[in-house]
């Protein structure tokens, strides 16, 4: 065993020798068993984790140890092989003694002393601790009430996290020795409290973090990422960033740099920067008429991403556009949440590399303006804003915008999560992709405009001025209430992705989006339910058949249920999101009008009809779904019945999601799943058992989700196919089921502990519910010996009977043993009767024909001086042996004599030994005799062969090995110990006087003889 995960199991004690049985362990996780301070659950105030100081001494190969979230106050002895140590969320306030882990590379010590886990003291680490960690590369000390940057940090450190401490000053040369440092995080040390989402702790007198010109100096500095976020900074000392020649990413968000953005010169020191965040640097109680950017920003020639959200201005000045136009590599410009009411989108064309423009959460409305100059220049919304006087010039009473300070940048996190899910989705066509996956797929590195959450009331030609080359456009969360007709998108004929969700659109006309029929691939018109909920109003989706390149469509959460087209028609649509509608009305039993609603979507691969209030799905509806469907989601409905017998109609189906329904049973008969069917989600239902035959044809099933059901036990004798060895199942979820834990189900604990199938939450949430004495216990902890308690009465009776028997039997045997034996022999003889023994009255002339190598003097001596003496002259039974040199008829040919000897003898004894010169082991006579005996076995069904091995080193021939397995008593070996020779002769007599067929192994088939 190389890895053990005991996280979130509420373990309270780790003993001295608990890991003695797993000395090869590499990874050990013991996280979250007793959270510290305010992080602890209300019902878990008394928890305490105690780890014996020598608990890990046996783990000589341990490389990763995770101990976060255990409220530890001290450290146990650690193995020298350790490379990663996680001590986050504990109560460790002081480390004075060296860790004695010279191979440690990652040390995580965050959140040991902060507002949710208070310690009322300053976190302390002795300098000698770091001196003895020469290989340390990653160190996290965030949320620890540190008052200064630690000294004597390892020179090989690459990542240092000091976020959210109480550091008020970064002295000169604090990082001078860290020439390999690449990541440095100093955010939220002197917090800006007018924009805080969590408890806030500013520096004394609300002063900013004190930085010196050489605070970040290091000869040949390697820092590529630096975060100074949330430190109340208003400016920077000259030359602060000059030593950071490799700096690529700089986070200056949540400071007070509103004026510095306009005129600061420190931007000229950031010549190698590619990403900078200046979000939420607004001046309190002030909104600027225009955004004015410092001309020194243009010196950052390699800048690719500029984030300017939350700086509060109404429009972008022409001076700023000139500054931006010099940034020839700029690809992303974020201007979110700035109260922008006018923006010259045409000026954006001055930035040739710009592909992502985020203007969301502003006040753009694109209403018609009386100003010709505004129209000609492409500036939208400004004059209308002034004329209508909807807003005051400055937003002095505007409440501060709250954003969670835990997230460094929403864009960074979103992009990171997006890439991970994207990778997962691409690996399998059977996964369910979220809608934003397609935005990343079609919009990455393509010109994208985000105008969501603005004040756009309707679409017109003015809206798209400056967006003629846009590939992706997001218009969601606006106030558009209009009927879409042809011609609205004449100026944006390159659109591939269009998001118009959360509006009030009417899609009645056939020519809606007609200008985009050759380019549009993704269309999101979900959450436009305003018109669909109007009583008596009809709706049509005929525009779909004209969008010949549309691959993804979302009509989710529109409340669609009646007065619509009976069929949807599209020859290109592959992904269709139809959740949050009313298929329960469309498919009700008395109405067959919409039975073929999806049938004409001929290329459909993924269909989501979750959350449609369905109580059942008829066989006719299922059979009329497109046969091309690979993924079908019917989750979050009210299903009590599903037509499993018709699932074979969807022969390409590989993923079926029936989670969060009201299914109570599965059919007992075999269901014909398709050859590609690999994922079935039955979680969050009310299933009580899994029939044995239900999955018998699901040979390719890889993932089965059964969590959150009412399954109590599985029958060991009738185990469903996916649970058996040899199935393709890779992942199985069983948590949150009310399992019964008794002797009948104890085998299940063994199965869970030994199966190679991945079972999430196995140690934490697969628990017993019955009987009451086992409630809440892990199913893996079932002690099979406890069955003695359940069957205690029966065990008492059996033990009492055995005790009496074993006490009385020796006494009776001593007194009446011989009499009982004699009576039993008489009764057995009467029952068995008498049978004639083979011997002189046998039909054979000889009892055995002895075949041996007559040229081997040692063998001759053994046959004439041992075999013939003991078989013919000794014992109660005298055997008649046929020997070549003694009993063959003179004058007959050798082959005739050999034939007569074999067929006139009951057995044929082969005496085998190595020859004297070691050249030939078996001569011609022995070979011919062997063939005749085998022929006799085939013709007469008589097995007459007896083999005697005189030589221990006789080769292990295949026939000889097979003979030993088939009829062991017919293969004899001459013992080297003289005292064992009587046993040999007794076995020889038994072999010659008994039928070999009686000695055959019972496991062998009769077809062998």
mmCIF file of C-alpha atoms in Angstrom, residues 78 107 325 352 477 504 582 754 776:
data_model
loop_
_atom_site.group_PDB
_atom_site.id
_atom_site.type_symbol
_atom_site.label_atom_id
_atom_site.label_comp_id
_atom_site.label_asym_id
_atom_site.label_seq_id
_atom_site.Cartn_x
_atom_site.Cartn_y
_atom_site.Cartn_z
ATOM 1 C CA UNK A 78 8.857 13.279 11.188
ATOM 2 C CA UNK A 107 6.043 23.304 3.761
ATOM 3 C CA UNK A 325 -2.602 52.024 -28.907
ATOM 4 C CA UNK A 352 -4.427 45.140 -33.399
ATOM 5 C CA UNK A 477 -28.360 40.313 -18.253
ATOM 6 C CA UNK A 504 -36.985 39.418 -22.689
ATOM 7 C CA UNK A 582 -42.403 22.171 -19.104
ATOM 8 C CA UNK A 754 -9.998 -4.848 -1.628
ATOM 9 C CA UNK A 776 -22.801 6.191 12.189
#
